[in-house]
CSV table of C-alpha atoms and ligand atoms in Angstrom, one decimal:
chain,number,residue,atom,x,y,z
N,18,MET,CA,-0.7,20.0,1.4
N,19,THR,CA,-0.1,17.1,-1.0
N,20,ARG,CA,-1.4,13.7,-0.1
N,21,ILE,CA,2.0,12.2,0.7
N,22,LYS,CA,3.0,15.1,3.0
N,23,GLN,CA,-0.4,14.7,4.7
N,24,THR,CA,0.2,11.0,5.3
N,25,LEU,CA,3.8,11.7,6.6
N,26,ALA,CA,2.4,14.4,8.9
N,27,GLU,CA,-0.1,11.9,10.3
N,28,LEU,CA,2.5,9.2,10.8
N,29,VAL,CA,4.9,11.7,12.5
N,30,ARG,CA,2.1,12.9,14.7
N,31,ILE,CA,1.8,9.4,16.3
N,32,ASP,CA,4.6,9.1,18.8
N,33,SER,CA,6.1,5.6,18.2
N,34,VAL,CA,9.4,5.7,20.1
N,35,SER,CA,10.6,2.1,20.5
N,36,ALA,CA,10.3,2.1,24.3
N,37,GLY,CA,6.5,2.4,24.2
N,38,SER,CA,3.8,0.3,22.5
N,39,ASN,CA,3.4,0.7,18.8
N,40,ALA,CA,-0.4,0.0,18.9
N,41,ASP,CA,-1.4,3.5,17.9
N,42,ILE,CA,0.6,3.6,14.7
N,43,VAL,CA,-0.4,0.0,13.9
N,44,GLU,CA,-4.1,1.0,14.3
N,45,TYR,CA,-3.6,3.9,11.9
N,46,LEU,CA,-1.8,1.7,9.3
N,47,GLU,CA,-4.5,-0.9,9.6
N,48,ARG,CA,-7.1,1.7,8.7
N,49,ARG,CA,-5.1,3.0,5.8
N,50,CYS,CA,-4.5,-0.5,4.5
N,51,ALA,CA,-8.2,-1.4,4.9
N,52,ASP,CA,-9.0,1.7,2.8
N,53,LEU,CA,-6.8,0.3,0.1
N,54,GLY,CA,-8.7,-3.0,0.2
N,55,LEU,CA,-5.8,-4.9,1.8
N,56,VAL,CA,-6.2,-7.8,4.2
N,57,THR,CA,-4.4,-7.1,7.4
N,58,ARG,CA,-2.9,-9.5,9.9
N,59,ARG,CA,-1.4,-8.6,13.3
N,60,PHE,CA,1.6,-10.5,14.8
N,61,PRO,CA,1.9,-9.4,18.4
N,62,TYR,CA,4.7,-10.4,20.8
N,63,LEU,CA,5.9,-9.1,24.2
N,64,ASP,CA,9.1,-7.2,24.3
N,65,ASP,CA,11.8,-7.6,27.1
N,66,TYR,CA,9.8,-5.3,29.3
N,67,GLY,CA,6.5,-7.1,28.9
N,68,ILE,CA,5.1,-4.4,26.5
N,69,GLU,CA,3.0,-5.7,23.6
N,70,LYS,CA,4.6,-4.9,20.2
N,71,ILE,CA,2.9,-5.6,16.9
N,72,ASN,CA,4.2,-6.5,13.5
N,73,LEU,CA,1.6,-5.9,10.9
N,74,ILE,CA,1.3,-7.5,7.5
N,75,ALA,CA,-1.1,-6.2,4.9
N,76,LEU,CA,-1.8,-8.2,1.7
N,77,THR,CA,-3.5,-7.7,-1.6
N,78,LYS,CA,-4.7,-11.3,-1.4
N,79,ASP,CA,-5.0,-13.6,1.6
N,80,VAL,CA,-2.1,-15.8,0.6
N,81,ALA,CA,1.0,-17.4,2.3
N,82,GLU,CA,3.4,-16.3,-0.4
N,83,VAL,CA,3.9,-12.9,-2.0
N,84,GLU,CA,5.9,-11.8,-5.0
N,85,LEU,CA,6.9,-8.5,-3.4
N,86,ALA,CA,6.9,-7.0,0.1
N,87,LEU,CA,7.5,-3.3,1.0
N,88,VAL,CA,9.0,-3.3,4.5
N,89,GLY,CA,9.1,-0.4,6.9
N,90,HIS,CA,9.6,-0.2,10.6
N,91,THR,CA,7.0,1.6,12.8
N,92,ASP,CA,9.3,2.6,15.6
N,93,THR,CA,11.6,5.6,16.0
N,94,VAL,CA,14.5,6.5,18.2
N,95,PRO,CA,13.6,8.8,21.1
N,96,TYR,CA,13.7,12.6,20.8
N,97,ASP,CA,15.1,15.4,23.0
N,98,PRO,CA,12.2,17.1,24.8
N,99,ILE,CA,13.6,20.5,23.8
N,100,TRP,CA,12.7,19.6,20.2
N,101,THR,CA,9.1,20.7,20.7
N,102,ASP,CA,8.1,20.1,17.0
N,103,ALA,CA,9.4,16.5,17.0
N,104,THR,CA,5.9,15.1,16.3
N,105,ASN,CA,4.7,18.1,14.3
N,106,LEU,CA,5.9,17.8,10.7
N,107,THR,CA,7.3,21.1,9.7
N,108,GLU,CA,8.3,22.2,6.1
N,109,ARG,CA,11.3,24.5,5.5
N,110,ASP,CA,13.3,25.0,2.4
N,111,GLY,CA,12.1,21.8,0.7
N,112,LYS,CA,12.7,19.7,3.8
N,113,LEU,CA,10.2,18.0,6.1
N,114,TYR,CA,11.3,18.0,9.7
N,115,GLY,CA,10.1,15.6,12.4
N,116,ARG,CA,11.1,12.5,14.3
N,117,GLY,CA,10.9,9.5,12.0
N,118,SER,CA,10.4,11.7,8.9
N,119,CYS,CA,13.6,10.2,7.5
N,120,ASP,CA,13.8,6.9,9.5
N,121,THR,CA,11.5,5.4,8.4
N,122,LYS,CA,8.1,7.1,8.2
N,123,GLY,CA,9.0,8.8,4.9
N,124,PHE,CA,9.4,5.4,3.3
N,125,ILE,CA,6.0,4.2,4.8
N,126,ALA,CA,4.3,7.4,3.5
N,127,ALA,CA,5.8,6.8,0.1
N,128,ALA,CA,4.6,3.1,0.1
N,129,LEU,CA,1.0,4.0,1.0
N,130,THR,CA,1.0,6.8,-1.5
N,131,ALA,CA,2.3,4.5,-4.2
N,132,LEU,CA,-0.4,1.9,-3.6
N,133,GLU,CA,-3.1,4.6,-3.7
N,134,THR,CA,-2.1,5.4,-7.3
N,135,ILE,CA,-2.3,1.8,-8.5
N,136,ASP,CA,-5.3,-0.2,-9.4
N,137,LEU,CA,-4.5,-3.1,-7.0
N,138,SER,CA,-7.2,-5.4,-8.5
N,139,GLN,CA,-5.1,-5.4,-11.7
N,140,LEU,CA,-2.0,-7.0,-10.0
N,141,THR,CA,-1.4,-10.5,-11.2
N,142,LYS,CA,1.0,-11.3,-8.4
N,143,PRO,CA,0.4,-10.8,-4.6
N,144,LEU,CA,1.9,-7.8,-2.8
N,145,ALA,CA,2.5,-7.3,0.9
N,146,LEU,CA,3.2,-4.3,3.1
N,147,ILE,CA,5.2,-5.4,6.2
N,148,PHE,CA,5.3,-3.0,9.1
N,149,THR,CA,7.7,-4.1,11.9
N,150,ALA,CA,8.2,-3.1,15.5
N,151,ASP,CA,11.4,-2.4,17.5
N,152,GLU,CA,13.8,-2.1,14.6
N,153,GLU,CA,15.8,0.6,16.5
N,154,ILE,CA,16.4,-1.7,19.4
N,155,GLY,CA,18.0,-4.7,17.8
N,156,LEU,CA,15.7,-5.5,14.9
N,157,ARG,CA,13.5,-7.3,17.4
N,158,GLY,CA,10.2,-7.2,15.4
N,159,ALA,CA,11.8,-8.4,12.2
N,160,LYS,CA,13.6,-11.2,14.1
N,161,GLN,CA,10.2,-12.3,15.5
N,162,LEU,CA,8.8,-12.5,12.0
N,163,ALA,CA,11.9,-14.4,10.8
N,164,LEU,CA,11.2,-16.9,13.6
N,165,GLU,CA,7.4,-17.2,13.0
N,166,LYS,CA,7.7,-17.2,9.2
N,167,PRO,CA,4.1,-16.1,8.6
N,168,LEU,CA,4.7,-15.4,5.0
N,169,ARG,CA,7.1,-16.4,2.2
N,170,VAL,CA,8.4,-13.4,0.2
N,171,ARG,CA,10.2,-13.5,-3.2
N,172,TYR,CA,11.4,-10.0,-3.3
N,173,SER,CA,11.5,-7.3,-0.7
N,174,ILE,CA,12.2,-3.6,-0.7
N,175,VAL,CA,13.3,-2.6,2.8
N,176,GLY,CA,12.9,1.1,3.7
N,177,GLU,CA,15.8,2.8,5.3
N,178,PRO,CA,17.3,6.2,4.5
N,179,THR,CA,19.8,5.7,1.7
N,180,SER,CA,19.2,8.9,-0.3
N,181,LEU,CA,17.4,6.7,-2.8
N,182,LYS,CA,20.5,4.7,-3.6
N,183,PRO,CA,19.8,1.0,-3.9
N,184,VAL,CA,21.7,-1.0,-1.3
N,185,ARG,CA,22.3,-4.6,-2.1
N,186,ALA,CA,24.4,-5.8,0.9
N,187,GLY,CA,25.0,-4.9,4.5
N,188,LYS,CA,27.4,-6.2,7.2
N,189,GLY,CA,26.1,-8.1,10.2
N,190,TYR,CA,26.3,-7.1,13.8
N,191,SER,CA,27.5,-9.2,16.7
N,192,LEU,CA,28.1,-8.4,20.3
N,193,ALA,CA,29.5,-10.3,23.3
N,194,GLU,CA,30.4,-9.4,26.9
N,195,VAL,CA,33.6,-10.8,28.2
N,196,ILE,CA,34.0,-11.4,31.9
N,197,VAL,CA,37.5,-12.1,33.1
N,198,LYS,CA,38.0,-13.3,36.6
N,199,GLY,CA,41.0,-12.7,38.9
N,200,ARG,CA,41.7,-13.0,42.6
N,201,GLU,CA,41.8,-9.9,44.8
N,202,ALA,CA,44.9,-9.3,46.9
N,203,HIS,CA,46.8,-6.4,48.4
N,204,SER,CA,48.8,-4.8,45.6
N,205,ALA,CA,51.9,-4.9,47.8
N,206,TYR,CA,51.8,-8.7,47.5
N,207,PRO,CA,50.8,-9.5,43.9
N,208,ALA,CA,51.9,-13.1,44.3
N,209,LEU,CA,48.9,-13.7,46.6
N,210,GLY,CA,46.3,-12.9,43.9
N,211,ALA,CA,45.8,-12.5,40.2
N,212,SER,CA,44.9,-9.3,38.4
N,213,ALA,CA,41.8,-9.7,36.2
N,214,ILE,CA,42.9,-6.4,34.5
N,215,PHE,CA,46.3,-7.8,33.4
N,216,ARG,CA,44.4,-10.9,32.1
N,217,ALA,CA,41.9,-8.9,30.2
N,218,ALA,CA,44.8,-6.8,28.8
N,219,ARG,CA,46.4,-10.0,27.4
N,220,LEU,CA,43.1,-11.0,25.8
N,221,ILE,CA,42.6,-7.5,24.3
N,222,ASN,CA,46.1,-7.6,22.8
N,223,ARG,CA,45.1,-10.9,21.2
N,224,LEU,CA,41.9,-9.3,19.8
N,225,GLU,CA,44.0,-6.6,18.1
N,226,ILE,CA,45.9,-9.4,16.4
N,227,ILE,CA,42.6,-11.1,15.4
N,228,ALA,CA,41.4,-7.8,14.0
N,229,ARG,CA,44.5,-7.7,11.8
N,230,GLN,CA,44.0,-11.3,10.7
N,231,LEU,CA,40.4,-10.5,9.7
N,232,ARG,CA,41.7,-8.1,7.1
N,233,GLN,CA,42.8,-11.0,5.1
N,234,ASP,CA,39.2,-12.2,4.4
N,235,GLN,CA,38.4,-9.4,1.9
N,236,HIS,CA,35.0,-8.5,0.6
N,237,ALA,CA,35.7,-5.8,-1.9
N,238,ALA,CA,32.1,-4.5,-2.0
N,239,PHE,CA,32.4,-3.0,1.5
N,240,ASP,CA,34.1,-0.1,3.1
N,241,PRO,CA,36.2,-1.2,5.0
N,242,PRO,CA,36.4,-4.4,2.9
N,243,TYR,CA,36.6,-6.8,5.9
N,244,THR,CA,35.1,-7.7,9.2
N,245,THR,CA,35.9,-5.1,11.9
N,246,LEU,CA,35.9,-5.5,15.6
N,247,ASN,CA,35.8,-3.1,18.6
N,248,VAL,CA,36.3,-3.2,22.3
N,249,GLY,CA,34.1,-0.3,23.2
N,250,LEU,CA,33.7,-0.5,26.9
N,251,ILE,CA,35.9,-1.8,29.7
N,252,HIS,CA,35.3,-1.9,33.4
N,253,GLY,CA,37.3,-3.6,36.2
N,254,GLY,CA,38.8,-3.4,39.6
N,255,SER,CA,37.7,-1.9,42.9
N,256,ALA,CA,40.7,0.3,44.1
N,257,LYS,CA,44.1,1.4,43.0
N,258,ASN,CA,45.9,-0.8,45.7
N,259,VAL,CA,43.9,-3.9,45.1
N,260,LEU,CA,44.5,-6.6,42.4
N,261,ALA,CA,41.4,-6.6,40.3
N,262,GLY,CA,39.0,-9.5,41.0
N,263,GLU,CA,37.0,-8.9,37.8
N,264,CYS,CA,37.3,-7.1,34.5
N,265,ARG,CA,34.5,-6.9,32.0
N,266,PHE,CA,34.6,-5.6,28.4
N,267,THR,CA,32.4,-5.6,25.4
N,268,LEU,CA,33.4,-7.1,22.1
N,269,GLU,CA,31.5,-6.0,19.1
N,270,TRP,CA,32.1,-7.1,15.5
N,271,ARG,CA,30.6,-6.4,12.1
N,272,PRO,CA,31.0,-9.5,9.9
N,273,VAL,CA,31.0,-9.3,6.1
N,274,PRO,CA,28.0,-11.3,4.9
N,275,SER,CA,30.2,-14.1,3.5
N,276,GLN,CA,31.6,-14.8,7.0
N,277,PRO,CA,29.5,-16.5,9.7
N,278,SER,CA,29.1,-14.5,12.9
N,279,GLU,CA,30.8,-17.4,14.9
N,280,HIS,CA,34.1,-17.0,13.0
N,281,VAL,CA,35.3,-14.2,15.3
N,282,LEU,CA,34.0,-16.0,18.3
N,283,LYS,CA,36.0,-19.2,17.3
N,284,LEU,CA,39.2,-17.2,16.9
N,285,PHE,CA,38.6,-15.6,20.3
N,286,GLN,CA,37.8,-18.9,22.0
N,287,ALA,CA,41.1,-20.3,20.6
N,288,ALA,CA,42.9,-17.3,22.1
N,289,ILE,CA,41.3,-17.9,25.4
N,290,GLN,CA,42.3,-21.5,25.2
N,291,GLU,CA,46.0,-20.5,24.7
N,292,GLU,CA,45.8,-18.2,27.7
N,293,THR,CA,44.3,-21.1,29.8
N,294,GLN,CA,47.1,-23.4,28.7
N,295,ALA,CA,49.7,-20.9,29.8
N,296,ASP,CA,47.9,-20.1,33.1
N,297,PRO,CA,45.6,-22.9,34.4
N,298,ASP,CA,44.1,-20.5,36.8
N,299,PHE,CA,42.9,-18.3,33.9
N,300,GLN,CA,39.1,-17.8,34.0
N,301,CYS,CA,37.0,-16.1,31.5
N,302,GLU,CA,33.3,-16.2,30.4
N,303,VAL,CA,32.0,-15.0,27.0
N,304,ASP,CA,28.4,-14.0,26.9
N,305,ALA,CA,27.4,-13.6,23.2
N,306,SER,CA,24.1,-11.6,23.1
N,307,ARG,CA,23.8,-10.7,19.4
N,308,ALA,CA,24.6,-12.4,16.1
N,309,ASP,CA,22.6,-10.5,13.5
N,310,SER,CA,23.6,-11.7,10.1
N,311,GLY,CA,24.3,-9.4,7.2
N,312,PHE,CA,22.7,-9.7,3.8
N,313,GLU,CA,23.9,-9.8,0.2
N,314,THR,CA,22.0,-9.7,-3.0
N,315,PRO,CA,24.1,-10.4,-6.2
N,316,PRO,CA,24.6,-7.2,-8.3
N,317,ASP,CA,23.0,-8.9,-11.3
N,318,SER,CA,19.7,-9.8,-9.4
N,319,PRO,CA,16.7,-8.6,-11.3
N,320,LEU,CA,15.6,-6.6,-8.2
N,321,ILE,CA,18.9,-4.7,-8.1
N,322,LYS,CA,18.8,-4.1,-11.9
N,323,LEU,CA,15.3,-2.8,-11.7
N,324,LEU,CA,16.1,-0.4,-8.9
N,325,GLU,CA,19.3,0.8,-10.5
N,326,LYS,CA,17.2,1.5,-13.6
N,327,LEU,CA,14.5,3.3,-11.7
N,328,THR,CA,16.8,5.5,-9.6
N,329,GLY,CA,19.5,6.0,-12.2
N,330,LYS,CA,22.0,5.1,-9.4
N,331,GLY,CA,24.4,2.2,-9.1
N,332,SER,CA,23.9,-0.2,-6.1
N,333,SER,CA,26.1,0.0,-3.1
N,334,THR,CA,26.7,-1.6,0.3
N,335,VAL,CA,26.4,-0.4,3.9
N,336,ALA,CA,28.4,-1.2,7.1
N,337,PHE,CA,25.3,-1.2,9.3
N,338,GLY,CA,22.5,-3.7,10.0
N,339,THR,CA,19.1,-3.6,8.4
N,340,GLU,CA,16.0,-5.8,8.4
N,341,ALA,CA,17.0,-7.2,5.0
N,342,ALA,CA,18.7,-10.1,6.7
N,343,GLN,CA,15.4,-11.1,8.4
N,344,MET,CA,13.6,-10.8,5.1
N,345,MET,CA,16.1,-13.4,3.7
N,346,ALA,CA,14.8,-15.8,6.4
N,347,LEU,CA,11.4,-15.4,4.8
N,348,GLY,CA,12.9,-16.5,1.5
N,349,SER,CA,13.4,-13.1,0.1
N,350,VAL,CA,15.9,-11.4,-2.2
N,351,SER,CA,16.2,-7.9,-0.7
N,352,VAL,CA,17.2,-4.4,-1.5
N,353,VAL,CA,17.3,-1.5,1.0
N,354,ILE,CA,16.3,1.9,-0.2
N,355,GLY,CA,14.5,5.0,1.1
N,356,PRO,CA,14.3,8.8,1.1
N,357,GLY,CA,16.6,10.8,3.4
N,358,ASP,CA,20.1,10.5,4.5
N,359,ILE,CA,21.1,8.0,7.3
N,360,ARG,CA,23.4,10.7,8.7
N,361,GLU,CA,20.4,12.9,9.5
N,362,ALA,CA,18.4,10.0,10.8
N,363,HIS,CA,18.9,9.9,14.6
N,364,ARG,CA,19.5,13.6,15.2
N,365,THR,CA,17.4,16.4,16.6
N,366,GLY,CA,16.0,18.1,13.5
N,367,GLU,CA,15.8,14.9,11.5
N,368,PHE,CA,14.3,15.6,8.0
N,369,VAL,CA,13.5,14.2,4.7
N,370,PRO,CA,13.8,16.2,1.5
N,371,VAL,CA,10.4,16.7,-0.2
N,372,ASP,CA,11.7,15.8,-3.7
N,373,GLU,CA,13.2,12.5,-2.5
N,374,LEU,CA,10.0,11.6,-0.6
N,375,GLU,CA,7.9,12.2,-3.8
N,376,ARG,CA,10.4,10.4,-6.0
N,377,CYS,CA,10.4,7.4,-3.6
N,378,ALA,CA,6.6,7.0,-4.1
N,379,GLU,CA,7.2,6.9,-7.9
N,380,ILE,CA,10.0,4.4,-7.6
N,381,LEU,CA,7.8,2.1,-5.4
N,382,LYS,CA,4.9,2.5,-7.7
N,383,GLU,CA,7.1,1.5,-10.7
N,384,SER,CA,8.6,-1.4,-8.7
N,385,VAL,CA,5.2,-2.8,-7.9
N,386,MET,CA,4.0,-2.5,-11.5
N,387,GLN,CA,7.1,-4.1,-12.9
N,388,ILE,CA,7.2,-7.0,-10.3
N,389,CYS,CA,3.5,-7.7,-9.6
N,390,LEU,CA,1.8,-6.7,-12.8
N,391,ILE,CA,3.8,-8.2,-15.6
N,392,SER,CA,3.4,-11.9,-15.6
N,393,GLY,CA,6.3,-14.3,-16.3
T,6,LIG,ZN1,15.5,2.8,10.3
């Protein structure tokens, strides 16, 4: 077995589903980084369930600012218990199967392998490996780093399965729960109450109009080229013959990076205000729980140009969230790239193609050499 496959097999062997602690995989990565002569620093925090999670930073020099960071998340999505080989990396037809093989342990194995083939003492500019926790449950670890700012980063290469296509921009992700109040009454006497469901329906109609308005703010690099929104869940009422006292629905939107997350919220608040003017009894709460920003690196950035040259592929954009936005908070210009296909990522039978895995290590090696070795 080649070195890179061996490393990936060891990473996959360590169960690191987001729900549990990531201490075991962090310990493994610390050991590997120490073998490379890197300085490691742990940044622990408690997740929403009181479980300790650890972000790990490994540095070629003990500095506060690095030229380049390679970023990979240590956690994976859960796996179905019927997939008995989920943590046992299995090779078939040039593909390596296992939970996390594609998202994102393949990238981590490639990064470690790349560094093993470089004489790190020769680097003229500092390099970091950043291993995060809880990416799969709302980028929690990366957000913690963005808050603590333990390091300044000039350029970052964020690992996510993109089939080795450089991704230079991603949409943000925002979420709110809307709670509309009514007054219960017997449905034979609707004048005695107010239906929260009818009220919610009016708001949802307005959201459809807002969704159409959002199309006017075009960002041509994306597909679709504008902010989208969705009401994915709705729940309300207690019985068929009772006016609903409450109706809740989720409002999710994916803003283009040029548009602040609050834009949709402001349009929605204005719609609520109009409803309240028409009906002074109208009551509605908006509980916004997420506002993850998108990211965008200009197509002519040296980082994008370099990765386009190394991969032979033009850069593109994605409609989903990545840790690149949090790396921006550390001062970084970012690109997202990694082996494997995002469409395979969260499925039973997740895999990474061997050739892409090996190619990724070469690309990362070249990137480190070009960014951290050549002065100027
Ligand atoms: Zn991922």
